[in-house]
PDB file of C-alpha atoms in Angstrom:
ATOM      1  CA  MET T   1     122.961 132.681 116.110  1.00  0.00           C
ATOM      2  CA  SER T   2     120.946 134.640 118.300  1.00  0.00           C
ATOM      3  CA  ARG T   3     118.456 133.838 120.174  1.00  0.00           C
ATOM      4  CA  ALA T   4     116.445 136.698 118.062  1.00  0.00           C
ATOM      5  CA  ASN T   5     117.466 135.318 114.768  1.00  0.00           C
ATOM      6  CA  SER T   6     116.468 131.644 116.169  1.00  0.00           C
ATOM      7  CA  VAL T   7     112.861 132.549 117.090  1.00  0.00           C
ATOM      8  CA  PHE T   8     112.708 134.853 113.978  1.00  0.00           C
ATOM      9  CA  GLU T   9     113.598 131.715 111.756  1.00  0.00           C
ATOM     10  CA  GLN T  10     111.127 129.377 113.691  1.00  0.00           C
ATOM     11  CA  GLN T  11     108.590 132.128 112.985  1.00  0.00           C
ATOM     12  CA  LEU T  12     109.129 132.243 109.294  1.00  0.00           C
ATOM     13  CA  GLY T  13     109.062 128.271 109.029  1.00  0.00           C
ATOM     14  CA  LEU T  14     105.751 128.509 110.628  1.00  0.00           C
ATOM     15  CA  ARG T  15     104.371 130.634 108.077  1.00  0.00           C
ATOM     16  CA  LEU T  16     105.977 128.840 105.293  1.00  0.00           C
ATOM     17  CA  GLN T  17     104.499 125.705 105.993  1.00  0.00           C
ATOM     18  CA  VAL T  18     100.981 126.931 106.741  1.00  0.00           C
ATOM     19  CA  SER T  19     101.459 129.290 103.605  1.00  0.00           C
ATOM     20  CA  ARG T  20     101.808 125.922 101.534  1.00  0.00           C
ATOM     21  CA  ALA T  21      98.903 124.155 103.381  1.00  0.00           C
ATOM     22  CA  ASN T  22      97.086 127.078 102.198  1.00  0.00           C
ATOM     23  CA  SER T  23      97.644 126.770  98.763  1.00  0.00           C
ATOM     24  CA  VAL T  24      95.627 123.301  98.908  1.00  0.00           C
ATOM     25  CA  PHE T  25      92.861 124.378 101.361  1.00  0.00           C
ATOM     26  CA  GLU T  26      92.228 127.615  99.730  1.00  0.00           C
ATOM     27  CA  GLN T  27      91.921 126.463  95.915  1.00  0.00           C
ATOM     28  CA  GLN T  28      89.963 122.912  96.980  1.00  0.00           C
ATOM     29  CA  LEU T  29      87.823 124.233  99.870  1.00  0.00           C
ATOM     30  CA  GLY T  30      87.627 127.955  99.866  1.00  0.00           C
ATOM     31  CA  LEU T  31      89.402 127.729 103.698  1.00  0.00           C
ATOM     32  CA  ARG T  32      92.409 129.480 104.762  1.00  0.00           C
ATOM     33  CA  LEU T  33      94.189 128.498 107.668  1.00  0.00           C
ATOM     34  CA  GLN T  34      95.492 131.631 110.277  1.00  0.00           C
ATOM     35  CA  VAL T  35      97.743 130.996 113.526  1.00  0.00           C
ATOM     36  CA  SER T  36      96.005 132.869 116.049  1.00  0.00           C
ATOM     37  CA  THR T  37      98.236 131.683 118.962  1.00  0.00           C
ATOM     38  CA  LEU T  38     101.686 130.089 118.976  1.00  0.00           C
ATOM     39  CA  VAL T  39     103.803 128.833 121.544  1.00  0.00           C
ATOM     40  CA  LEU T  40     107.831 128.264 120.756  1.00  0.00           C
ATOM     41  CA  ASN T  41     109.551 126.169 123.487  1.00  0.00           C
ATOM     42  CA  GLU T  42     113.302 126.306 123.512  1.00  0.00           C
ATOM     43  CA  GLY T  43     114.081 122.676 124.864  1.00  0.00           C
ATOM     44  CA  GLU T  44     112.188 120.435 126.979  1.00  0.00           C
ATOM     45  CA  GLY T  45     110.021 121.405 130.196  1.00  0.00           C
ATOM     46  CA  GLY T  46     108.512 124.816 130.755  1.00  0.00           C
ATOM     47  CA  ASP T  47     105.771 125.889 132.476  1.00  0.00           C
ATOM     48  CA  TYR T  48     103.206 123.203 131.360  1.00  0.00           C
ATOM     49  CA  ARG T  49     100.262 125.324 131.530  1.00  0.00           C
ATOM     50  CA  SER T  50     101.276 127.805 128.996  1.00  0.00           C
ATOM     51  CA  THR T  51     103.593 125.434 126.919  1.00  0.00           C
ATOM     52  CA  GLY T  52     101.549 121.885 126.936  1.00  0.00           C
ATOM     53  CA  PRO T  53     103.062 118.760 126.700  1.00  0.00           C
ATOM     54  CA  ASN T  54     107.058 119.646 125.722  1.00  0.00           C
ATOM     55  CA  PHE T  55     109.639 117.016 125.286  1.00  0.00           C
ATOM     56  CA  ALA T  56     112.368 116.951 123.062  1.00  0.00           C
ATOM     57  CA  PRO T  57     114.830 113.796 121.860  1.00  0.00           C
ATOM     58  CA  ALA T  58     117.387 112.533 124.467  1.00  0.00           C
ATOM     59  CA  THR T  59     119.077 111.625 121.195  1.00  0.00           C
ATOM     60  CA  PRO T  60     118.660 114.049 117.979  1.00  0.00           C
ATOM     61  CA  GLY T  61     117.364 112.203 115.108  1.00  0.00           C
ATOM     62  CA  GLU T  62     116.051 109.238 116.753  1.00  0.00           C
ATOM     63  CA  ARG T  63     112.676 108.527 118.588  1.00  0.00           C
ATOM     64  CA  SER T  64     114.005 108.958 122.243  1.00  0.00           C
ATOM     65  CA  CYS T  65     111.344 111.866 123.325  1.00  0.00           C
ATOM     66  CA  THR T  66     110.803 109.962 127.133  1.00  0.00           C
ATOM     67  CA  GLY T  67     107.303 111.554 127.276  1.00  0.00           C
ATOM     68  CA  TYR T  68     106.255 110.136 124.177  1.00  0.00           C
ATOM     69  CA  GLN T  69     106.880 106.365 124.248  1.00  0.00           C
ATOM     70  CA  ALA T  70     104.336 103.270 123.971  1.00  0.00           C
ATOM     71  CA  GLN T  71     101.765 102.803 126.521  1.00  0.00           C
ATOM     72  CA  GLY T  72      99.314 100.427 127.643  1.00  0.00           C
ATOM     73  CA  VAL T  73      95.758 102.310 128.188  1.00  0.00           C
ATOM     74  CA  THR T  74      93.141 100.316 130.406  1.00  0.00           C
ATOM     75  CA  GLY T  75      89.717 101.889 131.137  1.00  0.00           C
ATOM     76  CA  HIS T  76      88.847 103.046 127.534  1.00  0.00           C
ATOM     77  CA  GLY T  77      86.896 100.216 126.255  1.00  0.00           C
ATOM     78  CA  ALA T  78      89.429  97.406 124.820  1.00  0.00           C
ATOM     79  CA  ASN T  79      92.637  97.358 126.674  1.00  0.00           C
ATOM     80  CA  VAL T  80      95.573  98.537 124.249  1.00  0.00           C
ATOM     81  CA  THR T  81      98.763  99.569 124.038  1.00  0.00           C
ATOM     82  CA  VAL T  82      99.261 102.400 121.821  1.00  0.00           C
ATOM     83  CA  SER T  83     102.164 104.147 120.201  1.00  0.00           C
ATOM     84  CA  GLY T  84     104.540 107.184 121.451  1.00  0.00           C
ATOM     85  CA  ILE T  85     102.599 109.325 118.604  1.00  0.00           C
ATOM     86  CA  ASP T  86      99.382 108.576 119.834  1.00  0.00           C
ATOM     87  CA  VAL T  87     100.461 109.564 122.960  1.00  0.00           C
ATOM     88  CA  ALA T  88     101.551 112.790 122.028  1.00  0.00           C
ATOM     89  CA  LEU T  89      98.306 113.694 120.448  1.00  0.00           C
ATOM     90  CA  GLY T  90      96.291 112.303 123.405  1.00  0.00           C
ATOM     91  CA  MET T  91      98.420 114.661 125.715  1.00  0.00           C
ATOM     92  CA  LEU T  92      97.843 117.486 123.392  1.00  0.00           C
ATOM     93  CA  ALA T  93      94.283 117.060 123.164  1.00  0.00           C
ATOM     94  CA  ARG T  94      93.547 116.761 126.718  1.00  0.00           C
ATOM     95  CA  TRP T  95      95.643 119.832 127.296  1.00  0.00           C
ATOM     96  CA  ALA T  96      94.018 122.163 124.895  1.00  0.00           C
ATOM     97  CA  SER T  97      90.360 120.849 126.095  1.00  0.00           C
ATOM     98  CA  THR T  98      91.272 122.005 129.707  1.00  0.00           C
ATOM     99  CA  ASN T  99      93.177 125.039 129.202  1.00  0.00           C
ATOM    100  CA  HIS T 100      91.969 126.191 125.740  1.00  0.00           C
ATOM    101  CA  PRO T 101      88.696 124.999 125.483  1.00  0.00           C
ATOM    102  CA  ASP T 102      87.590 128.286 123.036  1.00  0.00           C
ATOM    103  CA  ASP T 103      89.902 127.499 120.223  1.00  0.00           C
ATOM    104  CA  ASP T 104      89.487 126.161 117.130  1.00  0.00           C
ATOM    105  CA  LEU T 105      92.250 123.393 116.369  1.00  0.00           C
ATOM    106  CA  TRP T 106      95.747 122.971 118.009  1.00  0.00           C
ATOM    107  CA  HIS T 107      98.860 121.534 116.371  1.00  0.00           C
ATOM    108  CA  LEU T 108     102.123 120.326 117.899  1.00  0.00           C
ATOM    109  CA  LEU T 109     105.127 120.557 115.496  1.00  0.00           C
ATOM    110  CA  THR T 110     107.645 118.376 116.989  1.00  0.00           C
ATOM    111  CA  ASP T 111     111.222 116.988 116.426  1.00  0.00           C
ATOM    112  CA  CYS T 112     110.229 113.671 118.379  1.00  0.00           C
ATOM    113  CA  PHE T 113     109.107 111.336 115.588  1.00  0.00           C
ATOM    114  CA  PRO T 114     111.729 111.631 112.909  1.00  0.00           C
ATOM    115  CA  SER T 115     111.166 108.596 109.586  1.00  0.00           C
ATOM    116  CA  PRO T 116     111.153 105.757 109.323  1.00  0.00           C
ATOM    117  CA  GLY T 117     107.581 105.368 111.015  1.00  0.00           C
ATOM    118  CA  THR T 118     104.112 107.646 111.554  1.00  0.00           C
ATOM    119  CA  VAL T 119     104.993 111.209 111.441  1.00  0.00           C
ATOM    120  CA  GLY T 120     101.724 112.985 111.871  1.00  0.00           C
ATOM    121  CA  ILE T 121      98.474 111.912 113.693  1.00  0.00           C
ATOM    122  CA  ALA T 122      95.104 113.563 114.200  1.00  0.00           C
ATOM    123  CA  SER T 123      91.766 113.522 116.200  1.00  0.00           C
ATOM    124  CA  LYS T 124      89.431 113.073 112.962  1.00  0.00           C
ATOM    125  CA  GLY T 125      86.829 115.712 112.746  1.00  0.00           C
ATOM    126  CA  GLY T 126      88.452 117.400 115.653  1.00  0.00           C
ATOM    127  CA  LEU T 127      87.625 120.673 114.162  1.00  0.00           C
ATOM    128  CA  CYS T 128      85.781 122.842 117.277  1.00  0.00           C
ATOM    129  CA  GLN T 129      85.580 119.575 118.964  1.00  0.00           C
ATOM    130  CA  ALA T 130      86.398 121.493 122.428  1.00  0.00           C
ATOM    131  CA  PRO T 131      86.199 120.620 125.124  1.00  0.00           C
ATOM    132  CA  GLY T 132      87.344 117.073 124.168  1.00  0.00           C
ATOM    133  CA  GLN T 133      85.948 114.039 124.363  1.00  0.00           C
ATOM    134  CA  ARG T 134      87.437 110.746 126.347  1.00  0.00           C
ATOM    135  CA  THR T 135      88.745 108.326 123.587  1.00  0.00           C
ATOM    136  CA  SER T 136      87.555 104.734 123.660  1.00  0.00           C
ATOM    137  CA  PHE T 137      88.989 101.734 121.813  1.00  0.00           C
ATOM    138  CA  VAL T 138      87.120  99.145 120.352  1.00  0.00           C
ATOM    139  CA  ALA T 139      88.877  95.826 118.931  1.00  0.00           C
ATOM    140  CA  THR T 140      89.115  95.071 114.948  1.00  0.00           C
ATOM    141  CA  THR T 141      89.916  92.006 113.077  1.00  0.00           C
ATOM    142  CA  ILE T 142      92.751  93.605 111.361  1.00  0.00           C
ATOM    143  CA  ASP T 143      96.080  91.663 112.054  1.00  0.00           C
ATOM    144  CA  PRO T 144      98.934  93.659 110.314  1.00  0.00           C
ATOM    145  CA  ASP T 145     101.505  90.677 110.951  1.00  0.00           C
ATOM    146  CA  PRO T 146      99.913  87.082 110.757  1.00  0.00           C
ATOM    147  CA  SER T 147     103.238  85.939 110.525  1.00  0.00           C
ATOM    148  CA  ASP T 148     103.952  87.424 113.787  1.00  0.00           C
ATOM    149  CA  ASN T 149     107.397  88.494 112.838  1.00  0.00           C
ATOM    150  CA  LEU T 150     106.983  91.739 113.794  1.00  0.00           C
ATOM    151  CA  THR T 151     107.962  93.773 117.274  1.00  0.00           C
ATOM    152  CA  LEU T 152     105.444  95.686 119.405  1.00  0.00           C
ATOM    153  CA  VAL T 153     106.638  98.731 118.125  1.00  0.00           C
ATOM    154  CA  GLN T 154     106.697  97.767 114.555  1.00  0.00           C
ATOM    155  CA  ARG T 155     103.049  96.381 114.833  1.00  0.00           C
ATOM    156  CA  LEU T 156     102.099  99.582 116.361  1.00  0.00           C
ATOM    157  CA  ASP T 157     103.641 101.524 113.259  1.00  0.00           C
ATOM    158  CA  ALA T 158     101.692  98.846 110.965  1.00  0.00           C
ATOM    159  CA  CYS T 159      98.666  99.790 112.473  1.00  0.00           C
ATOM    160  CA  ASP T 160      98.967 103.563 112.301  1.00  0.00           C
ATOM    161  CA  ARG T 161      99.748 103.021 108.566  1.00  0.00           C
ATOM    162  CA  GLN T 162      96.805 101.332 107.850  1.00  0.00           C
ATOM    163  CA  GLY T 163      94.397 104.271 109.690  1.00  0.00           C
ATOM    164  CA  TYR T 164      94.230 102.617 113.200  1.00  0.00           C
ATOM    165  CA  GLU T 165      94.948 103.736 116.640  1.00  0.00           C
ATOM    166  CA  GLY T 166      96.567 101.000 118.766  1.00  0.00           C
ATOM    167  CA  VAL T 167      97.102  97.263 119.466  1.00  0.00           C
ATOM    168  CA  VAL T 168      94.773  95.169 121.322  1.00  0.00           C
ATOM    169  CA  GLU T 169      96.271  93.468 124.334  1.00  0.00           C
ATOM    170  CA  GLY T 170      96.406  89.670 124.043  1.00  0.00           C
ATOM    171  CA  THR T 171      95.294  89.311 120.438  1.00  0.00           C
ATOM    172  CA  ARG T 172      97.567  91.737 119.108  1.00  0.00           C
ATOM    173  CA  LEU T 173      95.228  93.043 116.707  1.00  0.00           C
ATOM    174  CA  CYS T 174      94.844  96.651 115.673  1.00  0.00           C
ATOM    175  CA  ALA T 175      92.181  98.651 117.615  1.00  0.00           C
ATOM    176  CA  ARG T 176      89.874 101.663 116.539  1.00  0.00           C
ATOM    177  CA  ALA T 177      89.733 105.105 118.426  1.00  0.00           C
ATOM    178  CA  LEU T 178      86.370 106.392 118.678  1.00  0.00           C
ATOM    179  CA  TYR T 179      84.901 109.549 120.568  1.00  0.00           C
ATOM    180  CA  SER T 180      83.085 108.132 123.751  1.00  0.00           C
ATOM    181  CA  GLY T 181      80.693 110.879 124.144  1.00  0.00           C
ATOM    182  CA  ALA T 182      82.408 111.390 127.758  1.00  0.00           C
ATOM    183  CA  ALA T 183      83.988 114.483 128.760  1.00  0.00           C
ATOM    184  CA  CYS T 184      87.792 114.349 128.766  1.00  0.00           C
ATOM    185  CA  GLY T 185      89.182 114.443 132.629  1.00  0.00           C
ATOM    186  CA  ALA T 186      90.516 117.681 133.812  1.00  0.00           C
ATOM    187  CA  ASP T 187      94.090 117.844 132.807  1.00  0.00           C
ATOM    188  CA  SER T 188      95.896 119.438 136.185  1.00  0.00           C
ATOM    189  CA  HIS T 189      99.291 117.622 136.251  1.00  0.00           C
ATOM    190  CA  PRO T 190     101.579 120.806 136.641  1.00  0.00           C
ATOM    191  CA  GLY T 191     104.838 119.050 135.817  1.00  0.00           C
ATOM    192  CA  GLY T 192     104.604 118.258 131.845  1.00  0.00           C
ATOM    193  CA  GLY T 193     102.123 115.659 131.045  1.00  0.00           C
ATOM    194  CA  ASN T 194      98.915 113.894 131.983  1.00  0.00           C
ATOM    195  CA  THR T 195     100.237 110.773 133.204  1.00  0.00           C
ATOM    196  CA  THR T 196      99.321 108.969 136.643  1.00  0.00           C
ATOM    197  CA  PRO T 197     100.963 105.793 138.007  1.00  0.00           C
ATOM    198  CA  GLY T 198     100.114 102.980 135.480  1.00  0.00           C
ATOM    199  CA  LYS T 199      97.632 104.821 133.722  1.00  0.00           C
ATOM    200  CA  LEU T 200      97.570 106.886 130.789  1.00  0.00           C
ATOM    201  CA  GLU T 201      94.290 109.062 129.810  1.00  0.00           C
ATOM    202  CA  LEU T 202      93.966 109.892 126.232  1.00  0.00           C
ATOM    203  CA  CYS T 203      91.461 112.011 124.509  1.00  0.00           C
ATOM    204  CA  SER T 204      89.964 113.292 121.361  1.00  0.00           C
ATOM    205  CA  ALA T 205      89.535 116.964 120.605  1.00  0.00           C
ATOM    206  CA  ASN T 206      90.788 119.982 118.366  1.00  0.00           C
ATOM    207  CA  ALA T 207      94.510 118.786 117.971  1.00  0.00           C
ATOM    208  CA  GLY T 208      96.974 117.005 115.833  1.00  0.00           C
ATOM    209  CA  VAL T 209     100.782 116.508 115.814  1.00  0.00           C
ATOM    210  CA  SER T 210     103.083 116.408 113.046  1.00  0.00           C
ATOM    211  CA  SER T 211     106.844 115.520 113.295  1.00  0.00           C
ATOM    212  CA  ASN T 212     109.716 117.946 111.341  1.00  0.00           C
ATOM    213  CA  GLY T 213     110.855 116.574 108.176  1.00  0.00           C
ATOM    214  CA  PRO T 214     111.550 117.389 104.653  1.00  0.00           C
ATOM    215  CA  SER T 215     108.002 117.409 103.441  1.00  0.00           C
ATOM    216  CA  LEU T 216     106.611 118.692 107.001  1.00  0.00           C
ATOM    217  CA  TRP T 217     104.164 120.894 105.366  1.00  0.00           C
ATOM    218  CA  HIS T 218     102.578 117.828 103.762  1.00  0.00           C
ATOM    219  CA  THR T 219     102.237 116.045 106.958  1.00  0.00           C
ATOM    220  CA  PHE T 220     100.844 119.274 108.389  1.00  0.00           C
ATOM    221  CA  ALA T 221      98.434 119.569 105.524  1.00  0.00           C
ATOM    222  CA  HIS T 222      97.243 115.928 105.888  1.00  0.00           C
ATOM    223  CA  GLU T 223      96.782 115.927 109.585  1.00  0.00           C
ATOM    224  CA  ILE T 224      94.813 119.360 109.343  1.00  0.00           C
ATOM    225  CA  ALA T 225      92.463 117.380 106.666  1.00  0.00           C
ATOM    226  CA  HIS T 226      91.723 114.855 109.155  1.00  0.00           C
ATOM    227  CA  GLY T 227      90.708 117.736 111.668  1.00  0.00           C
ATOM    228  CA  LEU T 228      88.372 118.975 108.977  1.00  0.00           C
ATOM    229  CA  GLY T 229      86.817 115.676 109.010  1.00  0.00           C
ATOM    230  CA  GLY T 230      88.429 113.804 106.154  1.00  0.00           C
ATOM    231  CA  GLY T 231      89.168 110.212 106.054  1.00  0.00           C
ATOM    232  CA  HIS T 232      92.505 108.459 104.272  1.00  0.00           C
ATOM    233  CA  THR T 233      91.760 107.991 100.752  1.00  0.00           C
ATOM    234  CA  PHE T 234      93.981 104.507 100.315  1.00  0.00           C
ATOM    235  CA  GLY T 235      93.782 103.662  96.474  1.00  0.00           C
ATOM    236  CA  ASP T 236      92.491 106.684  95.383  1.00  0.00           C
ATOM    237  CA  GLY T 237      95.597 108.783  95.883  1.00  0.00           C
ATOM    238  CA  GLY T 238      95.421 112.629  97.294  1.00  0.00           C
ATOM    239  CA  LEU T 239      96.584 114.402  99.953  1.00  0.00           C
ATOM    240  CA  LEU T 240      95.361 111.976 102.475  1.00  0.00           C
ATOM    241  CA  ASP T 241      96.960 108.659 101.029  1.00  0.00           C
ATOM    242  CA  TYR T 242     100.596 108.230 101.409  1.00  0.00           C
ATOM    243  CA  THR T 243     101.461 108.479  97.756  1.00  0.00           C
ATOM    244  CA  GLY T 244     103.078 112.219  97.945  1.00  0.00           C
ATOM    245  CA  GLU T 245     100.012 113.574  96.121  1.00  0.00           C
ATOM    246  CA  ARG T 246      99.489 117.469  96.997  1.00  0.00           C
ATOM    247  CA  ALA T 247      95.943 118.031  96.034  1.00  0.00           C
ATOM    248  CA  LEU T 248      92.709 116.476  98.058  1.00  0.00           C
ATOM    249  CA  TYR T 249      91.046 113.539  96.400  1.00  0.00           C
ATOM    250  CA  ASP T 250      87.348 114.465  96.190  1.00  0.00           C
ATOM    251  CA  ALA T 251      85.794 111.917  98.829  1.00  0.00           C
ATOM    252  CA  ALA T 252      83.139 114.395  99.691  1.00  0.00           C
ATOM    253  CA  ASP T 253      83.520 114.089 103.738  1.00  0.00           C
ATOM    254  CA  ILE T 254      85.465 116.967 104.545  1.00  0.00           C
ATOM    255  CA  CYS T 255      82.311 119.201 102.805  1.00  0.00           C
ATOM    256  CA  ALA T 256      79.723 117.082 104.048  1.00  0.00           C
ATOM    257  CA  TYR T 257      81.466 117.353 107.664  1.00  0.00           C
ATOM    258  CA  LEU T 258      81.699 121.101 107.436  1.00  0.00           C
ATOM    259  CA  GLU T 259      78.156 121.339 106.261  1.00  0.00           C
ATOM    260  CA  ALA T 260      76.876 119.279 109.028  1.00  0.00           C
ATOM    261  CA  GLY T 261      78.022 121.929 111.309  1.00  0.00           C
ATOM    262  CA  GLY T 262      81.689 121.249 111.721  1.00  0.00           C
ATOM    263  CA  GLN T 263      82.360 124.911 110.474  1.00  0.00           C
ATOM    264  CA  GLY T 264      80.560 125.842 113.973  1.00  0.00           C
ATOM    265  CA  CYS T 265      83.925 127.587 115.006  1.00  0.00           C
ATOM    266  CA  LEU T 266      84.719 128.971 111.342  1.00  0.00           C
ATOM    267  CA  GLU T 267      84.727 132.759 110.663  1.00  0.00           C
ATOM    268  CA  GLU T 268      83.006 133.886 106.993  1.00  0.00           C
ATOM    269  CA  VAL T 269      85.429 136.531 105.849  1.00  0.00           C
ATOM    270  CA  ALA T 270      84.347 138.584 102.681  1.00  0.00           C
ATOM    271  CA  GLU T 271      87.295 140.162 100.951  1.00  0.00           C
ATOM    272  CA  ALA T 272      87.759 142.741  98.207  1.00  0.00           C
ATOM    273  CA  VAL T 273      89.494 141.212  95.222  1.00  0.00           C
ATOM    274  CA  THR T 274      93.028 142.935  95.081  1.00  0.00           C
ATOM    275  CA  ALA T 275      96.274 142.182  93.421  1.00  0.00           C
ATOM    276  CA  ALA T 276      98.673 139.854  95.251  1.00  0.00           C
ATOM    277  CA  THR T 277     101.680 141.587  97.173  1.00  0.00           C
ATOM    278  CA  CYS T 278     104.342 139.656  97.416  1.00  0.00           C
ATOM    279  CA  GLY T 279     106.411 139.662 100.298  1.00  0.00           C
ATOM    280  CA  ASN T 280     103.624 141.082 102.703  1.00  0.00           C
ATOM    281  CA  GLY T 281     103.414 137.573 104.477  1.00  0.00           C
ATOM    282  CA  ALA T 282      99.202 137.079 103.312  1.00  0.00           C
ATOM    283  CA  HIS T 283      99.071 133.868 101.187  1.00  0.00           C
ATOM    284  CA  GLU T 284      97.098 135.549  98.136  1.00  0.00           C
ATOM    285  CA  SER T 285      95.871 134.190  94.921  1.00  0.00           C
ATOM    286  CA  PRO T 286      98.051 133.237  92.937  1.00  0.00           C
ATOM    287  CA  GLU T 287     100.650 132.901  95.093  1.00  0.00           C
ATOM    288  CA  ALA T 288     102.393 129.598  95.605  1.00  0.00           C
ATOM    289  CA  CYS T 289     103.654 130.598  99.212  1.00  0.00           C
ATOM    290  CA  ASP T 290     104.652 134.247 100.932  1.00  0.00           C
ATOM    291  CA  ASP T 291     106.821 133.955 103.624  1.00  0.00           C
ATOM    292  CA  GLY T 292     106.826 137.727 104.500  1.00  0.00           C
ATOM    293  CA  GLY T 293     110.303 138.428 102.604  1.00  0.00           C
ATOM    294  CA  LEU T 294     111.889 138.448  99.323  1.00  0.00           C
ATOM    295  CA  ALA T 295     115.094 136.786  99.856  1.00  0.00           C
ATOM    296  CA  PRO T 296     116.022 133.602  98.026  1.00  0.00           C
ATOM    297  CA  GLY T 297     117.010 130.300  99.744  1.00  0.00           C
ATOM    298  CA  ASP T 298     114.281 129.979 102.227  1.00  0.00           C
ATOM    299  CA  GLY T 299     111.749 127.860 100.545  1.00  0.00           C
ATOM    300  CA  CYS T 300     109.910 130.891  98.710  1.00  0.00           C
ATOM    301  CA  ASP T 301     111.537 133.013  95.949  1.00  0.00           C
ATOM    302  CA  ALA T 302     111.067 136.879  95.471  1.00  0.00           C
ATOM    303  CA  SER T 303     107.769 136.039  92.946  1.00  0.00           C
ATOM    304  CA  CYS T 304     106.550 133.807  95.812  1.00  0.00           C
ATOM    305  CA  ALA T 305     107.122 130.443  94.373  1.00  0.00           C
ATOM    306  CA  VAL T 306     108.193 127.681  95.902  1.00  0.00           C
ATOM    307  CA  GLU T 307     112.046 127.057  95.242  1.00  0.00           C
ATOM    308  CA  PRO T 308     112.442 123.880  93.437  1.00  0.00           C
ATOM    309  CA  SER T 309     115.308 123.067  95.454  1.00  0.00           C
ATOM    310  CA  LEU T 310     113.329 122.696  98.746  1.00  0.00           C
ATOM    311  CA  GLN T 311     110.016 121.369  97.242  1.00  0.00           C
ATOM    312  CA  PRO T 312     109.788 117.870  98.799  1.00  0.00           C
TER     313      PRO T 312
END
C-alpha cells in the first residue's frame, strides 16, 4: 500500500467515525461535530509541538506504549497512581492548553490501549476549557477490591470503570480528579512528552482519548459526550453507560452544561433544508453515515447506510 493510499484510508476512517457519532449528536442535541485540524502521525516521535504526544505500541496489540504507563503523581492534592490512559489524557490536555488554547476540543485516536481495560477517557466538561486547569485529586471511600486480590494495574482499571481516575497511595482507594482552578504549567518539553524526573504534571482541558478497536466510533462518541458535560449513566443505560447502547440517556446534564455557557466556543449554523446527497462526505439527515464515496465494503454503503457486517 502506498503512503498516499494509507493517508487517504486513515482520513476516510476518521470521517466515518465522526459521521457515525454525529448520527447521535445531531438527532438528540442538534449539534454537529466538524474536524478543523487533523494530525496524522506515522510511527512514533515527530516534532512534539506539531504532533502532540505520540507513542506507538512496542508490541502491537498490547498495552506497551512506553510513554503511557502507570505513574505516581504528587503535588496534585492526594498522592495517587494513575493509569497509562490517564497519563495520555494529561499529556494531551497540557499540550493542547499550551499550543492550541483557542481550539474547542482535541481528541487523540491511538492504538495504545486495546481491550481488555479502559479504552477511552476525557475531561468532563472539557469543551471550550482552554487554557486548561491543573488536575487536583481527592480521595474517595471507594474500594474496588476489598479482598485485595487485584494487581495495581487491575485496580486502576477497576477504578476507571467506575468513573474514577486513579488509586490513592497507601489506602489503595479510588481517587477523583477535579479541576483545581489553577492554570496548567507551560508544556515546553521538546522531546515528546511533559514529564520531568520523578514527577508528572496532569491537566484537565479540552481533550479526550479513544483507543482503536471494533467499536471505535462508540468509544469516541462516549468520550465526546463527556467533553460536552455528560456524566456516566450507570444503571440507566445509554451511550454513557457501558451497555453498548447508541443513544444518549436523557440525564439533562449535557443540555444544562451547554445552556450554562459550555457552548461559548460553538458556532450556530443556519442551514437551508436540502435533500441529502449520499457520497459528498457531509452527514445529512436521514443518512446514517457518509464517508465521501459510494464504494461498498468500507463501513458505509452506496445508500449511506452503515453496512451490517461492520456494525459494532
